[in-house]
PDB file of C-alpha atoms and ligand atoms in Angstrom:
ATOM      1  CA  UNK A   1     121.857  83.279 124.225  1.00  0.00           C
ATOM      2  CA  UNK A   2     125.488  82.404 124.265  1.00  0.00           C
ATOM      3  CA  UNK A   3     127.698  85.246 124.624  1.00  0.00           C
ATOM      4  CA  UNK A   4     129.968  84.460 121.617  1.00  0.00           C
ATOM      5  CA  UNK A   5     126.816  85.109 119.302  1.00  0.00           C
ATOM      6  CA  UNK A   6     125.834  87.943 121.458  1.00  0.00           C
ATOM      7  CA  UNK A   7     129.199  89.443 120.666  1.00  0.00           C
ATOM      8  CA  UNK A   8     128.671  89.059 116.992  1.00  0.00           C
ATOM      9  CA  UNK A   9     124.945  89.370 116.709  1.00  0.00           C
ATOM     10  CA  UNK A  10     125.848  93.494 117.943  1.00  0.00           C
ATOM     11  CA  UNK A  11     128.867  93.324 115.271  1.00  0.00           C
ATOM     12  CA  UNK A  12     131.630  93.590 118.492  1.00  0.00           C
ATOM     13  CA  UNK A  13     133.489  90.383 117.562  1.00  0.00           C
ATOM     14  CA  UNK A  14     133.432  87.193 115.178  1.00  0.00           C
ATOM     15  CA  UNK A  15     132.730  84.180 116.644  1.00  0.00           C
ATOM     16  CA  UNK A  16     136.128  82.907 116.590  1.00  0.00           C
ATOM     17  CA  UNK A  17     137.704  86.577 117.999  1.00  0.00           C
ATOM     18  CA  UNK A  18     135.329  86.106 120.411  1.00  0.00           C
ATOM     19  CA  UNK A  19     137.312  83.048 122.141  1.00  0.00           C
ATOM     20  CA  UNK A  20     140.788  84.992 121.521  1.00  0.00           C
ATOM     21  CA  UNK A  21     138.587  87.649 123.683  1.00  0.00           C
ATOM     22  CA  UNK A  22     137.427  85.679 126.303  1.00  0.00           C
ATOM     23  CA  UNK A  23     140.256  83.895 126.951  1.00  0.00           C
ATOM     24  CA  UNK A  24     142.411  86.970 127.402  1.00  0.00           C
ATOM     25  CA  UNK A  25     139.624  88.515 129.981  1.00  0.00           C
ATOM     26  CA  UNK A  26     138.492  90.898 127.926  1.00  0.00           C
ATOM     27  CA  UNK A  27     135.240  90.020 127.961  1.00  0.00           C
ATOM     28  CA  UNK A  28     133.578  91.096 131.035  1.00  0.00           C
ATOM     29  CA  UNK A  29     129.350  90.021 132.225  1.00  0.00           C
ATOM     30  CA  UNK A  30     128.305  92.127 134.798  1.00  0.00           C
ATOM     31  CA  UNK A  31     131.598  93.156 135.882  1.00  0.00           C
ATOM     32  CA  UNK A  32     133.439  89.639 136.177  1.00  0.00           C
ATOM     33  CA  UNK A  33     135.478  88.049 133.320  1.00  0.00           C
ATOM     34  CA  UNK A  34     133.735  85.446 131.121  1.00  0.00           C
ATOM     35  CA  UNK A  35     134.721  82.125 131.388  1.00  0.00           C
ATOM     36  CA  UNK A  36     133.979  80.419 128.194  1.00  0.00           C
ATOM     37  CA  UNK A  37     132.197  82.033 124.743  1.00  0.00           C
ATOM     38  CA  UNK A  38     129.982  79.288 125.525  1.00  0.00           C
ATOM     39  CA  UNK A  39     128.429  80.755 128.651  1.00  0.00           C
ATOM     40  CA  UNK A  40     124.844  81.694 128.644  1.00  0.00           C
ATOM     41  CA  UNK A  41     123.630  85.497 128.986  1.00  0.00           C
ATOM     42  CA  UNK A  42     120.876  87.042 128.401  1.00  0.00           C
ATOM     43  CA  UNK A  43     121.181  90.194 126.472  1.00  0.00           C
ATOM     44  CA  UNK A  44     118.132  92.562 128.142  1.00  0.00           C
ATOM     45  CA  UNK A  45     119.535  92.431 131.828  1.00  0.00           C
ATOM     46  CA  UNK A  46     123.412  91.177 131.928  1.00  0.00           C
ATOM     47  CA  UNK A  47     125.783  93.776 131.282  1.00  0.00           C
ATOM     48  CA  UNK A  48     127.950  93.073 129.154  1.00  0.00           C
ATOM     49  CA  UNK A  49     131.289  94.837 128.056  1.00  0.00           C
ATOM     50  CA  UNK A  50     134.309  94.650 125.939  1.00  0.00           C
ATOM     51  CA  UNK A  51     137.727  96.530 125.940  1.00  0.00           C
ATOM     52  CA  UNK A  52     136.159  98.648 128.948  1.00  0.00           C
ATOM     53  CA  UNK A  53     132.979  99.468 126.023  1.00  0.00           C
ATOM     54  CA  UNK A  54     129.847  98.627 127.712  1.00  0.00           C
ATOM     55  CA  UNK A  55     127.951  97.106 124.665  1.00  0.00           C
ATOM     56  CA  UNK A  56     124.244  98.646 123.712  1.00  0.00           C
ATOM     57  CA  UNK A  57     122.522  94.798 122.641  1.00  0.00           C
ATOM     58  CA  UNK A  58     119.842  95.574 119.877  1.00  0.00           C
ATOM     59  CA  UNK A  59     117.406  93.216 119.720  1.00  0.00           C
ATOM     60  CA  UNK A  60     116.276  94.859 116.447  1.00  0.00           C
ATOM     61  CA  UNK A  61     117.839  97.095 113.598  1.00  0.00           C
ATOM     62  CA  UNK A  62     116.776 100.316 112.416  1.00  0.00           C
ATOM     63  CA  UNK A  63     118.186 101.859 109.437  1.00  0.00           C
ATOM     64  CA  UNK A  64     117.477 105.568 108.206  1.00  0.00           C
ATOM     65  CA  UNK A  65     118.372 105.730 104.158  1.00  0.00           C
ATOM     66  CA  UNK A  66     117.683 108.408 101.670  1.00  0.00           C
ATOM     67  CA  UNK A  67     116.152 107.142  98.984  1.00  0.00           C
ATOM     68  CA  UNK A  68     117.798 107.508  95.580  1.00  0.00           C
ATOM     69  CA  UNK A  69     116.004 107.434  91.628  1.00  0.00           C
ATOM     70  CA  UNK A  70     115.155 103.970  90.582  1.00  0.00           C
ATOM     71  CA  UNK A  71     115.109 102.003  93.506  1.00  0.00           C
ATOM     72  CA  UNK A  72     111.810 100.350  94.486  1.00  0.00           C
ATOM     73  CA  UNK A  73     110.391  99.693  98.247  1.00  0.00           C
ATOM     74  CA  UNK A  74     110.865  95.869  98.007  1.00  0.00           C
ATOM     75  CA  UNK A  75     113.217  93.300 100.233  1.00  0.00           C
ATOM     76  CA  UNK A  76     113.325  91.171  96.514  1.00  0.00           C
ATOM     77  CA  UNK A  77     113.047  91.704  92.769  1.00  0.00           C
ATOM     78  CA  UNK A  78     113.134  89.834  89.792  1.00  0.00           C
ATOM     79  CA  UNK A  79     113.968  92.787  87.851  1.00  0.00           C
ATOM     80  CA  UNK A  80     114.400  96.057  89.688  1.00  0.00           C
ATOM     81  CA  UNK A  81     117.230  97.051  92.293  1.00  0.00           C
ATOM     82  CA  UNK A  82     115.855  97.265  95.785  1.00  0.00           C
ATOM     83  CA  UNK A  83     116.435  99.411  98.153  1.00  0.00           C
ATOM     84  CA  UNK A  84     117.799  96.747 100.316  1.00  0.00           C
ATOM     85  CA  UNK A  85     120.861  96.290  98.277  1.00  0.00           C
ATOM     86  CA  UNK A  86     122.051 100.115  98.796  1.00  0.00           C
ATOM     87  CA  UNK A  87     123.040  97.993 101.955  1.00  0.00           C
ATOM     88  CA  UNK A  88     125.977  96.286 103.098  1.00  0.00           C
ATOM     89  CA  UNK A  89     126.107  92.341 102.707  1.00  0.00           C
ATOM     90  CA  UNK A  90     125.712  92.059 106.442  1.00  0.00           C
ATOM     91  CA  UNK A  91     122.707  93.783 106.632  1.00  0.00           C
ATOM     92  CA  UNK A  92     121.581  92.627 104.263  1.00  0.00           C
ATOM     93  CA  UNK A  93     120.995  89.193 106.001  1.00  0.00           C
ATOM     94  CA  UNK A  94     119.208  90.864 108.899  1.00  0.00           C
ATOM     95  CA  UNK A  95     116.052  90.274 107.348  1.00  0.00           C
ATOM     96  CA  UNK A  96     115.238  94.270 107.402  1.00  0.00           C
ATOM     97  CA  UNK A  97     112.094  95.716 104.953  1.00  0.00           C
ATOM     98  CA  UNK A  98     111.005  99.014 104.245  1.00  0.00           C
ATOM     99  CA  UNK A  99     108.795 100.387 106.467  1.00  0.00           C
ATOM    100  CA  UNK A 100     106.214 101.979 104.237  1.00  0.00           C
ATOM    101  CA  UNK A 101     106.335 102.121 100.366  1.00  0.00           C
ATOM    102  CA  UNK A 102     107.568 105.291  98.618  1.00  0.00           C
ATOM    103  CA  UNK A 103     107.481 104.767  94.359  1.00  0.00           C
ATOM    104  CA  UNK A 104     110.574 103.736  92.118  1.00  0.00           C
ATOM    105  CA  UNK A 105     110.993 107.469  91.217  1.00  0.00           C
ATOM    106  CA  UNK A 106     110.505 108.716  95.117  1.00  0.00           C
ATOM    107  CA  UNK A 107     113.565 110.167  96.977  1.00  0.00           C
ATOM    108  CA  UNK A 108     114.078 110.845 100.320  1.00  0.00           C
ATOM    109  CA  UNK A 109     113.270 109.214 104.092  1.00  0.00           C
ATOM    110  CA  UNK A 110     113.056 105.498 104.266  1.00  0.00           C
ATOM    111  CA  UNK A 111     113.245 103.377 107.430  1.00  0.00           C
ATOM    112  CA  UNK A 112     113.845  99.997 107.344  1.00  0.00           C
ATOM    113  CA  UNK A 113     113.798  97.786 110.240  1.00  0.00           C
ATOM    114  CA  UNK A 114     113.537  94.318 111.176  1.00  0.00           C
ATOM    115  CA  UNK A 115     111.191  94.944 114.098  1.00  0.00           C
ATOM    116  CA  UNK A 116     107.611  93.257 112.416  1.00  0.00           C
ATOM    117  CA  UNK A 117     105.681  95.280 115.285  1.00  0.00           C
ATOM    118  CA  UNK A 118     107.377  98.632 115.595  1.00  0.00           C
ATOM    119  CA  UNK A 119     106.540  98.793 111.358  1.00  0.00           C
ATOM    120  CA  UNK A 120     103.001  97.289 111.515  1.00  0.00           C
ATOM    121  CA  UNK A 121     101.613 100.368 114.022  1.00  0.00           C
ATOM    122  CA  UNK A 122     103.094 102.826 112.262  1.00  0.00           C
ATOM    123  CA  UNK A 123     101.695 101.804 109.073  1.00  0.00           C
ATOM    124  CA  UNK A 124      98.403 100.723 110.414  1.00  0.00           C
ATOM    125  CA  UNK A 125      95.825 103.047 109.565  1.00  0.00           C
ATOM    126  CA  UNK A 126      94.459 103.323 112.857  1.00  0.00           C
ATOM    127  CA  UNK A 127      97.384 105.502 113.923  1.00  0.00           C
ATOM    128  CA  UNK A 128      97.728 108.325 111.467  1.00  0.00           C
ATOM    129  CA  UNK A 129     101.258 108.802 111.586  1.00  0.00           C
ATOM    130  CA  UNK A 130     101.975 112.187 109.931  1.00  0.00           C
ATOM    131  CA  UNK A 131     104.609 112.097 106.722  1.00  0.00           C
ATOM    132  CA  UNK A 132     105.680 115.232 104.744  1.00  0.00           C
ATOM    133  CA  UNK A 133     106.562 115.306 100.973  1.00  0.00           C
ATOM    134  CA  UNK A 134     108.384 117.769  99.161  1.00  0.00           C
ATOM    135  CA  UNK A 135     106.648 117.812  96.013  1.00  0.00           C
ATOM    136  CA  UNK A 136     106.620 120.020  92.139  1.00  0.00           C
ATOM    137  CA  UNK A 137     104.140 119.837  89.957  1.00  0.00           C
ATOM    138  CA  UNK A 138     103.762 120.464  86.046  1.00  0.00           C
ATOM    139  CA  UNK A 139     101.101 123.276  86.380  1.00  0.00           C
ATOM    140  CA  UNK A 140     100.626 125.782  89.229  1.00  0.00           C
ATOM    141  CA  UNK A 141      98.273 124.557  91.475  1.00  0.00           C
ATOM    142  CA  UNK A 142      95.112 127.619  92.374  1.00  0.00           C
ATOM    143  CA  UNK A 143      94.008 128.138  95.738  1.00  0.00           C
ATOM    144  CA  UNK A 144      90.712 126.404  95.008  1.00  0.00           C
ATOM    145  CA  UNK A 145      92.649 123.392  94.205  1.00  0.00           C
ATOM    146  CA  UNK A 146      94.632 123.564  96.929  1.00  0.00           C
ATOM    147  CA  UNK A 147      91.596 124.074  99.022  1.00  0.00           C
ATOM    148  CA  UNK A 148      90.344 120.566  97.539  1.00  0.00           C
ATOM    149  CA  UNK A 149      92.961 118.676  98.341  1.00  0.00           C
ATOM    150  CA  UNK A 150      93.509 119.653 101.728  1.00  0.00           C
ATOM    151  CA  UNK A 151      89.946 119.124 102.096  1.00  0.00           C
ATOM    152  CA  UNK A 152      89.575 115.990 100.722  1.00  0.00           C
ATOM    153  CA  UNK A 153      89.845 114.930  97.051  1.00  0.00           C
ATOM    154  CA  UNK A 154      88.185 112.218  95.129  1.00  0.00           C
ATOM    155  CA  UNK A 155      90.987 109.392  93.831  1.00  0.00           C
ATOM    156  CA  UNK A 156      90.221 107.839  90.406  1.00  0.00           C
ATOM    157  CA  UNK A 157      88.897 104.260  92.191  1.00  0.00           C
ATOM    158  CA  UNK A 158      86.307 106.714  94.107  1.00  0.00           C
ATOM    159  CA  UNK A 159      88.531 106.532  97.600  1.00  0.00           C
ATOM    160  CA  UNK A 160      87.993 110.443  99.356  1.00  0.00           C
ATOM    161  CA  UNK A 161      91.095 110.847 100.778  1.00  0.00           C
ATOM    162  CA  UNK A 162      91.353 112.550 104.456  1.00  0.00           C
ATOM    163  CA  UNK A 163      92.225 116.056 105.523  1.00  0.00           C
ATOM    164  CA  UNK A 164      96.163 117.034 104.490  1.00  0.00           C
ATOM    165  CA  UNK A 165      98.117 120.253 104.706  1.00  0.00           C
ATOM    166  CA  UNK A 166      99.919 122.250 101.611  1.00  0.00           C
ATOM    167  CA  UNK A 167     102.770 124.794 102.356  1.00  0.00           C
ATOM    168  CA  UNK A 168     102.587 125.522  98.675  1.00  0.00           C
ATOM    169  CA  UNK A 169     105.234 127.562  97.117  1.00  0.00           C
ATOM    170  CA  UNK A 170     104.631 131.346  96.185  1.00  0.00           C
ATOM    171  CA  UNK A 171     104.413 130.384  92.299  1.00  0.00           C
ATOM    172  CA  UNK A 172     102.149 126.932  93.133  1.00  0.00           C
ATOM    173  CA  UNK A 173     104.273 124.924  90.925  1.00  0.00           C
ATOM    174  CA  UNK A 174     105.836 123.062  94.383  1.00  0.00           C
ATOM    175  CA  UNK A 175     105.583 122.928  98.202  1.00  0.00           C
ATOM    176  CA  UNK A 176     105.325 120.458 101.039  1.00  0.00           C
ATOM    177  CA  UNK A 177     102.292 118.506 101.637  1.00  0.00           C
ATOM    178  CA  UNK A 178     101.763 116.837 104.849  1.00  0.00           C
ATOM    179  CA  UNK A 179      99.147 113.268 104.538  1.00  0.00           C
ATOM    180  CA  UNK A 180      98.190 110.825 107.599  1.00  0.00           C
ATOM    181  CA  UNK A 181      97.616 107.719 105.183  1.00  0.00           C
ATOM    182  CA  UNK A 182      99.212 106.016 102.553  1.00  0.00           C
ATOM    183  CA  UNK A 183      97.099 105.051  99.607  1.00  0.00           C
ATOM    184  CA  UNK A 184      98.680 103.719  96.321  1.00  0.00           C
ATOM    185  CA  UNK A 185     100.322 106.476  94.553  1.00  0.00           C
ATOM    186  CA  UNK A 186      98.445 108.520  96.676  1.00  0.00           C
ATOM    187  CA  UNK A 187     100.176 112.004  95.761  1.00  0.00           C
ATOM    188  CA  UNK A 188     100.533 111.465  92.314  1.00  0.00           C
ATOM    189  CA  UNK A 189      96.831 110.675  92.181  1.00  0.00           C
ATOM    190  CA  UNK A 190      95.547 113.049  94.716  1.00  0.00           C
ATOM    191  CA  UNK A 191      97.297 115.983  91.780  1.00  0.00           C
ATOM    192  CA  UNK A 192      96.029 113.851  88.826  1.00  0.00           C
ATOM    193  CA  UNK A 193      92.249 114.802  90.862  1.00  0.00           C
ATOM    194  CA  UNK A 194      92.973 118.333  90.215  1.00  0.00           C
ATOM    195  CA  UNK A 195      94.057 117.694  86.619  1.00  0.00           C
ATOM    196  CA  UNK A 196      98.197 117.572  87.153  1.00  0.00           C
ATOM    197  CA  UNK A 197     100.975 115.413  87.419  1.00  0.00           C
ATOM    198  CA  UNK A 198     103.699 114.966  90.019  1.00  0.00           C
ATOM    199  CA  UNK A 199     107.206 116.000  88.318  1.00  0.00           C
ATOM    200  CA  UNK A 200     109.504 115.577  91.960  1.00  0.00           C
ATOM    201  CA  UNK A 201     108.591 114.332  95.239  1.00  0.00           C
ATOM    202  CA  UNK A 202     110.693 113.483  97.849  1.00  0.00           C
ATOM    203  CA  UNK A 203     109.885 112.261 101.515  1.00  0.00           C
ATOM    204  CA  UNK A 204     111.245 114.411 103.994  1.00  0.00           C
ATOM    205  CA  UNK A 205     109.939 113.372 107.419  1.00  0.00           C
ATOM    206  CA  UNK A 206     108.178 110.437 108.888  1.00  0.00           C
ATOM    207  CA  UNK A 207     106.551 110.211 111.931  1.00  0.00           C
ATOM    208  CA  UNK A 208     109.016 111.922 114.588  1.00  0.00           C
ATOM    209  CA  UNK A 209     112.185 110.989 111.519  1.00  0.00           C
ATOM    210  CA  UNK A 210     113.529 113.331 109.635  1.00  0.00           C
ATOM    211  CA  UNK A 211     115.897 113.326 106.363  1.00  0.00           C
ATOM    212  CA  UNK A 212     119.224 113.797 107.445  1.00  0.00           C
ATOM    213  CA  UNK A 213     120.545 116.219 105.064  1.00  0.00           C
ATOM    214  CA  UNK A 214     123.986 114.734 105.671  1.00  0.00           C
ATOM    215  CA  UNK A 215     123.407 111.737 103.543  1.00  0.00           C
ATOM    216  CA  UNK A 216     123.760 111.753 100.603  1.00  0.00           C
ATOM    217  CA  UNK A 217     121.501 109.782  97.893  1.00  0.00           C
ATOM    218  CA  UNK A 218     121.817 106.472  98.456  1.00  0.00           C
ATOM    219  CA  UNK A 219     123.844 106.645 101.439  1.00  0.00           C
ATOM    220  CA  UNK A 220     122.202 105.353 105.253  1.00  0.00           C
ATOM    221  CA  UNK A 221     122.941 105.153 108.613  1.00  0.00           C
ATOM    222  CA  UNK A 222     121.629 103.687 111.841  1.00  0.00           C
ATOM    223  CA  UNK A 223     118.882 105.809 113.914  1.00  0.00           C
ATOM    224  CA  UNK A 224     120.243 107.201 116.977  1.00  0.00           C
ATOM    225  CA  UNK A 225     118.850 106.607 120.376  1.00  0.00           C
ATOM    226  CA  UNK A 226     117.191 109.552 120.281  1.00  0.00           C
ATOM    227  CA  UNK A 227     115.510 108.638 117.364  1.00  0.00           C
ATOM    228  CA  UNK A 228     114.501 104.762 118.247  1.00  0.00           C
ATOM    229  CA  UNK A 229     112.598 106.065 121.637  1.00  0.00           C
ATOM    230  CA  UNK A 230     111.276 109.332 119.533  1.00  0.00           C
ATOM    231  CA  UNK A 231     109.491 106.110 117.418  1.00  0.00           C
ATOM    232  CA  UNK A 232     108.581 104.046 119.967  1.00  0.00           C
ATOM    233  CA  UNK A 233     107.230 106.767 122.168  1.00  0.00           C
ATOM    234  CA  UNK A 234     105.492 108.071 119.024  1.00  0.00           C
ATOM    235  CA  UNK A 235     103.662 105.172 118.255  1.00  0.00           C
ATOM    236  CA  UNK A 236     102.968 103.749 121.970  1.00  0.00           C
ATOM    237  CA  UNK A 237     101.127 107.536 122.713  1.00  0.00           C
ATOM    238  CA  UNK A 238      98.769 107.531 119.603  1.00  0.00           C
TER     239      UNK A 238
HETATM  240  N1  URA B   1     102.597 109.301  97.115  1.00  0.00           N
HETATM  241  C1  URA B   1     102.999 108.913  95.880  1.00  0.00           C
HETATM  242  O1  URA B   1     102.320 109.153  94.892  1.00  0.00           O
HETATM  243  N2  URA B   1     104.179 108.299  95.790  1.00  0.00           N
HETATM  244  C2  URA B   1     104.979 108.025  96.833  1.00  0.00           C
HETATM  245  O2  URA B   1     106.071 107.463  96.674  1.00  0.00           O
HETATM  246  C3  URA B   1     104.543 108.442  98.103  1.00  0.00           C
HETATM  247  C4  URA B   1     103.348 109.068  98.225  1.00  0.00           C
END
């Protein structure tokens, strides 16, 4: 890769402040000025720095966003806003999606990453990868039907849906259920089973992620080290 678009494929420096860089010796590849923005590196073994700023080189994106009202789970829509454009323009371009659906009216944890791999194992449903809503419904829910649903319930299309676990709240009417699958409108129709209806729900963790309580609606940020290897460890042990 040239090291000019290295330098603004991690966001350090436009192509043309690049040169300006380079030229003034700023620009350092395993310890020795750069020579030209032309020069080849390549990004997984040089090291390459800036200013004295060794620079981290992501080869993909990972973006942790919380989910606000009316936003559905979709890179493009004819008619609804996406939760791609609660992102800035550049981002936007990155060719990021939404790892995992949640529904127009679902708040809360949403990755979204460019990395086609990283996404498909987590959502395949081979490896079980545990996600906990927060969820209130319009009647209290009785032990017996909690019972049933961590058990097992029977969706509307016939589907029995695996074991899950419910923290439920001392007066039944909310709580935290934890799933290992993603059906369509799974929650809402796992408490339509037991004769309810979903009135909140909100993702709060994902795999080894959890909601940041720091952002607000709307608002994202980028997964910290800690974080990316937490998800990459997560799904390479499974
Ligand atoms: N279950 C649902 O019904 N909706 C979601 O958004 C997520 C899980």
């Amino acid at each position: 890769m040239r090291l000019d678009k290295f330098l603004s494929e991690t966001g350090t420096l436009s192509r043309s402040e690049s040169g300006r860089a380079v030229r003034a010796g700023k620009v350092l590849v395993n310890g020795r000025a750069a020579k030209s923005p032309s020069e080849q590196v390549d990004p997984e073994r040089d090291v390459i720095s800036y200013g004295g700023e060794t620079i981290r080189y992501r080869r993909f994106t990972y973006i942790l966003l919380n989910k606000p009202d009316g936003y559905v789970s979709a890179t493009e829509d004819g008619r609804e806003k996406t939760v791609l454009e609660l992102l800035p323009e550049k981002l936007q371009k990155m060719s990021l999606f939404p790892c995992g659906r949640l529904d127009k009216h679902t708040l809360g944890l949403m990755l979204l990453t460019n990395d086609g791999q990283l996404a498909h194992d987590l959502l395949s449903p081979r490896h079980h990868v545990a996600k906990k809503y927060r969820f209130s419904v319009k009647f209290p829910l009785t032990a017996e039907e909690i019972n049933q649903l961590e058990k097992g319930t029977v969706l509307d299309d016939g589907y029995e849906t695996k074991p899950s676990v419910i923290e439920a709240d001392p007066d039944g009417r909310g709580g935290v259920i934890t799933l290992i699958e993603g059906k369509y409108h799974q929650i809402k129709r796992m408490m339509e089973s037991v004769h309810n209806q979903i009135t909140a729900l909100e993702r709060i963790t994902f795999g080894p992620l959890s909601l940041d309580e720091s952002l607000a609606r709307g608002e994202w940020r980028y997964l910290t080290e800690e974080e990316e290897s937490a998800l990459h460890t997560y799904q390479t042990h499974r």
